[in-house]
């Protein structure tokens, strides 16, 4: 008879996941499935149902407990002892393979499951000697899965209050190489986006998201999950930060959300929301952990925030956005590691639609935003060029070459300004006459608001008048040179100083050249 060797157990435990924090996801996922059943059967109300995580760093101990159905005493050994033989249903339950509960074996000395079913005065306990399992897996001796389980598993029962109903997972003596499981803040940050928890009240657009889901007839599964007493929420924010962690500053704001629905014929297969901002740049990852599109099923994250990044037209595309994609189609089946979907016709269909959406709409959106900002920056560049030219007319040019260079700079800036101004006027006209704004127009309007708050357009009008005045002064031969002020020097020496300063202005940075010019004027005026 064929035997199942120990390597299959290694693949399902120590070899399954690259990130030990995935253990939290697996146990929370199982707890949420049981909470759904408990609510359906009236064992617990949605308001009282919860998943409680406790972390004791000193004792290197973790527990994950729910107050859901628990497991009947008569089913306990069979249900917990079976591997990859779950009775959960694909497309209904969040987990369905029956292997996630073993993941804790890779990260601790002892793994314990304790449970009590409502109405039964019994607590059932199953303990796994995880350290012994890992030793048997790496030994030269060949073991079957059954031989290893017989060696490492013990079960016992105890009395319990009849009205108690729970399932508790304990990871005792966490491995030193898996200390990240004891990092309370890190675990909270991880689960706040991975677990099926509500949006934080600080996220202004959560009502829009709930409203869109309701319109689609879709329920976003949400559960109360706490870590050491603090409830978890999806930590989406409207502010985007840049800079160092200890000196961060706001560089952009999420001012709204948009939605996209994906259908196969008339059947909804997925839907998404994404944030709108001015798209100043790709979102800095370190200070904005919410960045990127997150793929979700049952409101549990599939993979990480780069799961769909490869479907964008360019690598950086995903980093411009915050958002979520909710899988609806039951044929979108997560793989065993839950880092993506299995390859099915449903997945291929969704990928094709996402790729079109990312290529045709989102790629264009942040590029239109950059084009609009560049138009305003051309106005600013023109304003700055005219201001510098005017300042030089007042103070005096170094020489005619400098005057020609600055006049050429203004002329070039004016041409770019004129082209940008025409495009902006057309954009403003469209924004003014449109009853309903597209996502592109909403972004353009926000960019317009930013630059008009800086009075860029009115400053450009003033700069245009200044340029006209400067041209008139030149025609009247009223140009001034800084050597005109060097009264302590005779004409030949002023000419020499002017030539030297001309060379300095060409090779030295502008600020240094200005300092030298000021020092000369001070000395010889």
Coordinates of C-alpha atoms in Angstrom, one line a residue:
X1 CA 0.0 0.0 0.0
X2 CA 1.2 3.5 -0.8
X3 CA 2.3 5.6 2.1
X4 CA 2.2 9.4 2.5
X5 CA 5.7 10.5 3.6
X6 CA 6.8 13.2 6.0
X7 CA 7.7 15.7 3.3
X8 CA 4.0 16.4 2.7
X9 CA 3.7 17.5 6.3
X10 CA 6.8 19.7 5.9
X11 CA 5.2 21.4 2.8
X12 CA 2.0 22.1 4.8
X13 CA 3.8 23.6 7.8
X14 CA 7.4 24.9 7.7
X15 CA 7.5 25.1 3.9
X16 CA 4.1 26.7 3.3
X17 CA 4.7 30.4 4.1
X18 CA 7.6 32.8 3.8
X19 CA 6.1 35.3 6.4
X20 CA 5.4 33.9 9.8
X21 CA 2.7 36.6 10.4
X22 CA 0.5 34.6 7.9
X23 CA -0.3 32.4 10.8
X24 CA -2.5 35.2 12.2
X25 CA -4.3 35.4 8.9
X26 CA -5.0 31.7 8.8
X27 CA -6.4 31.5 12.4
X28 CA -8.4 34.7 12.1
X29 CA -9.8 33.4 8.8
X30 CA -10.9 30.1 10.5
X31 CA -12.4 32.0 13.4
X32 CA -14.5 34.3 11.1
X33 CA -15.9 31.2 9.3
X34 CA -17.0 29.8 12.6
X35 CA -18.5 33.2 13.7
X36 CA -20.6 33.2 10.5
X37 CA -22.0 29.7 11.5
X38 CA -22.5 30.8 15.1
X39 CA -24.5 33.9 14.0
X40 CA -26.6 31.8 11.5
X41 CA -27.4 29.3 14.3
X42 CA -28.2 31.9 16.9
X43 CA -25.3 31.0 19.2
X44 CA -23.9 34.5 19.2
X45 CA -25.1 37.9 17.8
X46 CA -23.0 40.0 15.4
X47 CA -22.5 42.6 18.0
X48 CA -21.0 40.2 20.5
X49 CA -19.0 38.0 18.1
X50 CA -15.3 38.7 18.2
X51 CA -11.8 37.3 17.6
X52 CA -9.4 38.0 20.5
X53 CA -5.6 37.9 20.0
X54 CA -3.3 38.1 23.0
X55 CA 0.5 38.5 22.7
X56 CA 2.8 38.1 25.7
X57 CA 6.3 39.1 24.6
X58 CA 8.1 38.0 27.8
X59 CA 6.6 34.5 27.8
X60 CA 6.8 34.3 24.0
X61 CA 3.2 33.3 23.9
X62 CA 0.3 34.0 21.5
X63 CA -3.3 33.0 21.6
X64 CA -6.1 33.5 19.0
X65 CA -9.6 32.9 20.4
X66 CA -13.1 33.3 19.1
X67 CA -16.5 33.0 20.8
X68 CA -18.2 31.2 17.9
X69 CA -19.5 27.7 17.6
X70 CA -16.7 25.7 19.1
X71 CA -16.4 22.0 18.2
X72 CA -18.5 19.2 19.6
X73 CA -16.7 16.7 21.8
X74 CA -17.7 13.8 19.5
X75 CA -16.3 15.5 16.4
X76 CA -13.2 17.0 18.0
X77 CA -10.5 14.4 17.2
X78 CA -11.8 13.7 13.7
X79 CA -12.3 17.3 12.8
X80 CA -9.0 18.6 14.2
X81 CA -7.0 15.5 13.4
X82 CA -7.9 15.3 9.7
X83 CA -5.5 17.0 7.4
X84 CA -6.6 18.6 4.1
X85 CA -10.0 17.1 4.6
X86 CA -12.2 20.0 5.5
X87 CA -15.9 20.0 5.1
X88 CA -15.9 23.8 4.3
X89 CA -17.3 24.8 1.0
X90 CA -15.5 26.6 -1.8
X91 CA -17.0 30.0 -2.5
X92 CA -18.9 30.0 0.8
X93 CA -16.3 29.7 3.5
X94 CA -13.2 31.8 3.7
X95 CA -11.0 28.7 4.2
X96 CA -11.7 25.4 2.7
X97 CA -8.6 23.2 2.5
X98 CA -8.2 22.2 6.1
X99 CA -4.5 22.9 6.2
X100 CA -4.3 26.5 7.6
X101 CA -4.7 25.3 11.2
X102 CA -1.3 23.5 11.0
X103 CA 0.7 26.6 10.1
X104 CA 1.5 27.4 13.8
X105 CA 3.6 24.2 14.0
X106 CA 6.4 26.0 12.1
X107 CA 6.7 28.8 14.6
X108 CA 6.5 27.5 18.2
X109 CA 7.5 24.7 20.6
X110 CA 3.9 23.7 21.3
X111 CA 0.7 24.3 19.5
X112 CA -2.6 23.8 21.4
X113 CA -6.2 23.8 20.3
X114 CA -8.8 24.1 23.0
X115 CA -12.6 24.3 22.4
X116 CA -16.0 24.0 23.9
X117 CA -19.3 23.7 22.2
X118 CA -22.4 25.6 23.4
X119 CA -24.5 23.4 25.7
X120 CA -21.7 20.9 26.4
X121 CA -19.9 21.0 29.8
X122 CA -16.7 19.8 28.2
X123 CA -13.5 21.4 27.0
X124 CA -11.5 19.4 24.5
X125 CA -7.8 20.0 24.1
X126 CA -5.4 18.8 21.4
X127 CA -1.6 19.5 21.8
X128 CA 1.1 19.3 19.2
X129 CA 4.7 18.9 20.1
X130 CA 5.9 21.2 17.2
X131 CA 9.6 21.0 18.2
X132 CA 9.5 17.2 18.0
X133 CA 7.7 17.4 14.6
X134 CA 10.4 19.6 13.2
X135 CA 13.1 17.3 14.5
X136 CA 11.5 14.3 12.9
X137 CA 11.1 16.2 9.6
X138 CA 14.8 16.9 9.3
X139 CA 16.0 13.5 10.5
X140 CA 17.4 10.9 8.1
X141 CA 14.8 8.4 9.1
X142 CA 11.7 8.0 6.9
X143 CA 8.4 8.7 8.6
X144 CA 4.9 8.6 7.4
X145 CA 2.5 11.5 8.2
X146 CA 0.6 9.1 10.5
X147 CA 3.7 8.1 12.4
X148 CA 4.6 11.8 13.0
X149 CA 1.1 12.7 14.1
X150 CA 1.0 9.7 16.5
X151 CA 4.2 10.9 18.1
X152 CA 3.4 14.6 18.5
X153 CA -0.4 14.7 19.2
X154 CA -2.0 14.3 22.5
X155 CA -5.7 14.9 23.4
X156 CA -7.5 15.4 26.7
X157 CA -10.8 16.7 28.0
X158 CA -11.8 18.8 31.0
X159 CA -15.0 20.2 32.5
X160 CA -16.3 23.5 31.2
X161 CA -19.4 25.7 31.9
X162 CA -22.3 24.7 29.7
X163 CA -22.9 28.2 28.3
X164 CA -19.3 28.6 27.1
X165 CA -18.6 28.3 23.4
X166 CA -15.2 29.1 21.9
X167 CA -12.2 27.9 20.0
X168 CA -8.7 28.9 21.2
X169 CA -5.4 28.5 19.4
X170 CA -2.2 28.8 21.5
X171 CA 1.3 29.1 20.2
X172 CA 3.6 28.4 23.2
X173 CA 7.3 29.3 23.3
X174 CA 7.6 31.1 20.0
X175 CA 10.8 30.3 18.1
X176 CA 13.5 33.0 18.4
X177 CA 13.7 33.3 14.6
X178 CA 10.0 34.1 14.5
X179 CA 10.0 37.0 17.0
X180 CA 8.0 39.1 14.6
X181 CA 5.0 37.2 15.8
X182 CA 5.5 38.9 19.2
X183 CA 5.8 42.4 17.7
X184 CA 2.4 43.7 18.8
X185 CA 2.6 46.9 16.7
X186 CA 3.8 45.0 13.6
X187 CA 1.0 42.4 14.0
X188 CA -1.6 45.2 14.3
X189 CA -0.2 46.9 11.2
X190 CA -0.2 43.6 9.3
X191 CA -3.7 42.5 10.3
X192 CA -5.3 46.0 9.9
X193 CA -5.1 45.5 6.1
X194 CA -5.1 41.7 5.9
X195 CA -8.0 40.8 8.3
X196 CA -11.7 41.3 7.5
X197 CA -12.1 44.4 9.8
X198 CA -14.1 47.6 9.4
X199 CA -12.6 50.9 8.0
X200 CA -11.4 53.3 10.6
X201 CA -13.8 56.2 11.3
X202 CA -11.0 58.5 10.3
X203 CA -11.4 57.4 6.7
X204 CA -13.9 59.9 5.3
X205 CA -14.9 57.9 2.3
X206 CA -15.9 54.6 4.1
X207 CA -19.6 55.6 3.7
X208 CA -19.2 55.9 0.0
X209 CA -17.6 52.5 -0.2
X210 CA -20.4 50.9 1.9
X211 CA -23.0 52.7 -0.2
X212 CA -21.5 51.3 -3.4
X213 CA -21.4 47.8 -2.0
X214 CA -25.0 48.1 -0.9
X215 CA -26.0 49.3 -4.4
X216 CA -24.4 46.1 -5.8
X217 CA -26.1 43.9 -3.3
X218 CA -22.7 43.0 -1.9
X219 CA -21.9 42.6 1.8
X220 CA -18.4 43.5 3.0
X221 CA -17.7 40.9 5.7
X222 CA -16.4 42.7 8.8
X223 CA -15.6 41.3 12.3
X224 CA -14.4 42.6 15.6
X225 CA -10.8 41.6 16.0
X226 CA -8.7 42.8 18.9
X227 CA -5.0 42.6 19.6
X228 CA -4.2 42.9 23.3
X229 CA -7.5 44.7 23.8
X230 CA -7.2 47.2 21.0
X231 CA -9.7 46.7 18.1
X232 CA -8.3 46.6 14.6
X233 CA -9.5 48.7 11.7
X234 CA -8.4 49.2 8.1
X235 CA -6.1 52.2 8.6
X236 CA -6.9 54.1 5.4
X237 CA -6.2 57.8 5.7
X238 CA -6.8 60.8 3.5
X239 CA -3.3 62.3 4.0
X240 CA -0.3 61.1 2.1
X241 CA 3.2 61.7 3.6
X242 CA 6.7 62.1 2.4
X243 CA 10.1 62.7 4.1
X244 CA 11.8 60.9 7.0
X245 CA 9.7 59.1 9.6
X246 CA 10.6 61.5 12.3
X247 CA 10.1 64.6 10.0
X248 CA 7.3 63.6 7.7
X249 CA 5.1 66.1 5.9
X250 CA 1.9 66.0 3.9
X251 CA 2.5 66.3 0.2
X252 CA -0.9 65.2 -1.1
X253 CA -4.5 64.4 0.0
X254 CA -7.1 61.8 -1.0
X255 CA -10.1 64.0 -1.8
X256 CA -12.5 61.4 -3.1
X257 CA -13.0 57.8 -4.3
X258 CA -14.2 56.3 -7.6
X259 CA -15.6 52.9 -8.3
X260 CA -15.3 50.3 -11.1
X261 CA -17.5 47.2 -11.5
X262 CA -16.4 44.1 -13.5
X263 CA -19.0 41.8 -15.1
X264 CA -19.1 38.6 -17.1
X265 CA -22.2 39.4 -19.1
X266 CA -24.7 40.5 -16.5
X267 CA -23.0 38.7 -13.7
X268 CA -20.8 40.7 -11.3
X269 CA -17.5 39.1 -10.8
X270 CA -15.6 41.8 -8.9
X271 CA -15.7 45.5 -8.0
X272 CA -13.1 48.0 -6.9
X273 CA -12.7 51.4 -5.3
X274 CA -9.7 53.7 -5.6
X275 CA -8.7 57.0 -4.1
X276 CA -8.4 60.3 -6.1
X277 CA -5.6 62.7 -5.3
X278 CA -3.4 65.1 -7.3
X279 CA -1.0 62.2 -8.0
X280 CA 2.0 64.3 -7.1
X281 CA 4.2 61.2 -7.3
X282 CA 4.3 57.4 -6.6
X283 CA 3.2 57.0 -3.0
X284 CA 6.2 56.6 -0.6
X285 CA 5.8 53.1 0.8
X286 CA 7.5 53.5 4.2
X287 CA 5.2 56.3 5.4
X288 CA 2.0 55.2 3.7
X289 CA 1.4 51.5 4.3
X290 CA -2.1 51.7 2.7
X291 CA -0.5 52.3 -0.8
X292 CA -1.4 50.0 -3.7
X293 CA -4.4 48.0 -4.8
X294 CA -5.3 45.2 -2.4
X295 CA -7.1 42.1 -3.7
X296 CA -9.7 40.7 -1.3
X297 CA -12.0 37.8 -1.0
X298 CA -14.4 37.5 1.9
X299 CA -12.7 40.8 2.8
X300 CA -9.5 38.9 3.6
X301 CA -6.5 40.1 1.6
X302 CA -5.1 37.9 -1.1
X303 CA -1.4 38.2 -1.3
X304 CA 0.0 41.7 -0.5
X305 CA -0.5 45.2 -1.9
X306 CA 1.4 44.3 -5.0
X307 CA -0.8 41.3 -6.0
X308 CA -2.1 43.0 -9.2
X309 CA 0.8 45.4 -9.8
X310 CA 2.0 43.4 -12.8
X311 CA -1.3 44.1 -14.6
X312 CA -0.5 47.8 -14.8
X313 CA 1.0 49.3 -18.0
X314 CA 4.2 50.3 -16.1
X315 CA 5.7 49.0 -12.9
X316 CA 5.2 52.2 -10.9
X317 CA 1.4 52.4 -11.8
X318 CA 0.2 50.5 -8.7
X319 CA 2.2 52.8 -6.4
X320 CA 0.1 55.8 -7.4
X321 CA -3.1 54.4 -5.9
X322 CA -4.8 53.3 -2.7
X323 CA -7.7 51.0 -3.3
X324 CA -9.3 47.5 -3.0
X325 CA -10.6 44.9 -5.4
X326 CA -13.3 42.7 -4.0
X327 CA -13.7 39.3 -5.6
X328 CA -17.3 38.2 -6.0
X329 CA -17.2 35.3 -8.4
X330 CA -17.1 32.0 -6.5
X331 CA -14.9 30.6 -9.2
X332 CA -12.1 33.0 -8.1
X333 CA -10.4 30.5 -5.9
X334 CA -7.4 31.4 -3.7
X335 CA -4.4 29.2 -4.0
X336 CA -3.1 27.2 -1.0
X337 CA -0.8 30.1 0.1
X338 CA -3.6 32.7 -0.5
X339 CA -1.1 34.9 -2.3
X340 CA -3.2 34.8 -5.5
X341 CA -6.0 33.0 -7.3
X342 CA -5.7 29.6 -8.9
X343 CA -5.6 29.8 -12.7
X344 CA -9.2 29.4 -13.8
X345 CA -11.3 30.9 -16.6
X346 CA -12.7 33.3 -14.0
X347 CA -9.2 34.5 -13.0
X348 CA -8.2 35.0 -16.6
X349 CA -11.4 37.0 -17.3
X350 CA -10.8 39.2 -14.3
X351 CA -7.2 39.8 -15.2
X352 CA -8.1 40.8 -18.7
X353 CA -10.6 43.3 -17.5
X354 CA -8.3 44.7 -14.8
X355 CA -5.5 45.1 -17.4
X356 CA -7.8 47.1 -19.6
X357 CA -9.0 49.2 -16.7
X358 CA -5.4 49.8 -15.5
X359 CA -4.1 50.5 -19.0
X360 CA -7.0 52.7 -20.4
X361 CA -8.2 54.5 -17.3
X362 CA -5.8 54.5 -14.3
X363 CA -2.6 54.9 -16.4
X364 CA -4.1 57.8 -18.2
X365 CA -5.5 59.3 -15.0
X366 CA -2.1 59.9 -13.3
X367 CA -0.6 61.0 -16.6
X368 CA -3.3 63.6 -17.2
X369 CA -2.7 64.8 -13.7
X370 CA 1.0 65.2 -14.4
X371 CA 0.3 67.0 -17.7
X372 CA -2.1 69.4 -15.9
X373 CA 0.4 70.2 -13.2
X374 CA 3.1 70.7 -15.8
X375 CA 0.9 73.3 -17.5
X376 CA 0.7 75.3 -14.3
X377 CA 4.4 74.9 -13.7
X378 CA 5.1 76.4 -17.1
X379 CA 3.1 79.5 -15.9
X380 CA 5.2 79.6 -12.8
X381 CA 8.4 79.2 -14.7
X382 CA 7.4 82.1 -16.9
X383 CA 6.5 84.2 -13.9
X384 CA 9.9 83.4 -12.3
X385 CA 11.8 84.2 -15.5
X386 CA 10.1 87.6 -15.9
X387 CA 10.7 88.4 -12.2
X388 CA 14.4 87.7 -12.5
X389 CA 14.6 89.8 -15.7
X390 CA 12.9 92.7 -14.0
X391 CA 15.2 92.4 -11.0
X392 CA 18.2 92.6 -13.3
X393 CA 16.8 95.6 -15.1
X394 CA 16.6 97.3 -11.7
X395 CA 20.0 96.2 -10.4
X396 CA 21.9 96.1 -13.7
X397 CA 23.0 93.3 -15.9
X398 CA 26.6 91.9 -15.7
X399 CA 26.9 92.5 -19.5
X400 CA 25.0 92.3 -22.7
X401 CA 25.5 88.5 -23.0
X402 CA 23.8 88.0 -19.6
X403 CA 21.0 90.3 -20.8
X404 CA 20.6 88.3 -24.0
X405 CA 20.6 85.0 -22.1
X406 CA 17.9 86.2 -19.7
X407 CA 15.7 87.7 -22.5
X408 CA 16.0 84.4 -24.4
X409 CA 15.0 82.5 -21.3
X410 CA 11.9 84.7 -20.9
X411 CA 11.0 84.3 -24.6
X412 CA 11.3 80.5 -24.4
X413 CA 9.2 80.5 -21.1
X414 CA 6.6 82.7 -22.8
X415 CA 6.1 80.3 -25.7
X416 CA 5.7 77.4 -23.3
X417 CA 3.4 79.5 -21.1
X418 CA 1.2 80.5 -24.1
X419 CA 0.7 76.9 -25.1
X420 CA 0.1 75.8 -21.5
X421 CA -2.4 78.7 -21.0
X422 CA -4.5 77.7 -24.0
X423 CA -4.7 74.1 -22.7
X424 CA -5.6 75.2 -19.2
X425 CA -8.3 77.6 -20.5
X426 CA -9.8 74.7 -22.4
X427 CA -9.7 72.5 -19.3
X428 CA -11.3 75.2 -17.2
X429 CA -14.0 75.7 -19.7
X430 CA -14.8 71.9 -19.7
X431 CA -14.8 71.8 -15.9
X432 CA -17.2 74.8 -15.8
X433 CA -19.7 73.4 -18.3
X434 CA -19.8 69.7 -17.3
X435 CA -22.7 68.7 -15.1
X436 CA -21.0 65.4 -14.0
X437 CA -17.2 65.3 -13.7
X438 CA -15.2 62.3 -14.8
X439 CA -12.4 61.0 -12.5
X440 CA -9.9 62.9 -14.8
X441 CA -11.9 66.1 -14.5
X442 CA -12.2 65.7 -10.7
X443 CA -8.4 65.4 -10.5
X444 CA -7.9 68.4 -12.8
X445 CA -10.3 70.5 -10.7
X446 CA -8.3 69.7 -7.5
X447 CA -5.0 70.6 -9.2
X448 CA -6.6 73.8 -10.5
X449 CA -7.8 74.6 -6.9
X450 CA -4.2 74.1 -5.6
X451 CA -2.5 76.4 -8.1
X452 CA -5.2 79.0 -8.0
X453 CA -4.8 79.2 -4.3
X454 CA -1.3 80.2 -5.0
X455 CA -2.6 82.9 -7.4
X456 CA -0.6 81.4 -10.3
X457 CA -2.9 82.7 -13.1
X458 CA -3.2 86.3 -11.6
X459 CA 0.6 86.3 -11.2
X460 CA 1.0 85.3 -14.8
X461 CA -1.2 88.3 -15.9
X462 CA 1.1 90.6 -13.8
X463 CA 4.2 89.0 -15.3
X464 CA 2.9 89.6 -18.8
X465 CA 2.4 93.3 -18.1
X466 CA 5.9 93.5 -16.6
X467 CA 7.4 91.9 -19.6
X468 CA 5.7 94.5 -21.8
X469 CA 7.2 97.3 -19.7
X470 CA 10.7 95.7 -19.9
X471 CA 10.5 95.5 -23.7
X472 CA 9.5 99.2 -23.8
X473 CA 12.5 100.1 -21.6
X474 CA 14.8 98.2 -23.9
X475 CA 13.4 100.0 -26.9
X476 CA 14.1 103.3 -25.2
X477 CA 17.7 102.1 -24.5
X478 CA 17.2 102.2 -20.8
X479 CA 19.0 99.0 -20.0
X480 CA 21.3 99.2 -17.0
X481 CA 24.6 97.4 -16.2
X482 CA 26.0 96.9 -12.7
X483 CA 29.4 98.4 -13.7
X484 CA 27.5 101.8 -14.1
X485 CA 27.5 101.9 -10.2
X486 CA 31.2 101.4 -9.7
X487 CA 32.0 105.1 -9.4
X488 CA 35.4 104.4 -7.7
X489 CA 36.7 102.9 -10.8
X490 CA 37.6 104.6 -14.1
X491 CA 36.0 103.5 -17.4
X492 CA 38.7 101.0 -18.4
X493 CA 38.7 99.3 -15.0
X494 CA 34.9 99.1 -15.0
X495 CA 35.1 97.4 -18.4
X496 CA 37.6 94.9 -17.0
X497 CA 35.5 94.1 -14.0
X498 CA 32.5 93.7 -16.2
X499 CA 34.4 91.2 -18.4
X500 CA 35.6 89.2 -15.3
X501 CA 32.1 89.2 -13.9
X502 CA 30.7 88.0 -17.2
X503 CA 33.0 85.0 -17.0
X504 CA 32.0 84.3 -13.4
X505 CA 28.3 84.5 -14.2
X506 CA 28.8 81.9 -16.9
X507 CA 30.7 79.3 -14.9
X508 CA 29.6 79.8 -11.3
X509 CA 26.3 78.9 -9.7
X510 CA 23.8 81.7 -9.9
X511 CA 23.7 82.4 -6.1
X512 CA 27.5 82.5 -5.9
X513 CA 27.8 84.9 -8.9
X514 CA 25.2 87.2 -7.3
X515 CA 27.2 87.2 -4.0
X516 CA 30.4 88.1 -5.9
X517 CA 28.6 90.9 -7.8
X518 CA 27.1 92.3 -4.6
X519 CA 30.6 92.3 -2.9
X520 CA 32.1 94.1 -5.9
X521 CA 29.4 96.7 -5.9
X522 CA 29.8 97.3 -2.1
X523 CA 33.6 97.7 -2.5
X524 CA 33.7 100.1 -5.5
X525 CA 30.4 101.9 -5.5

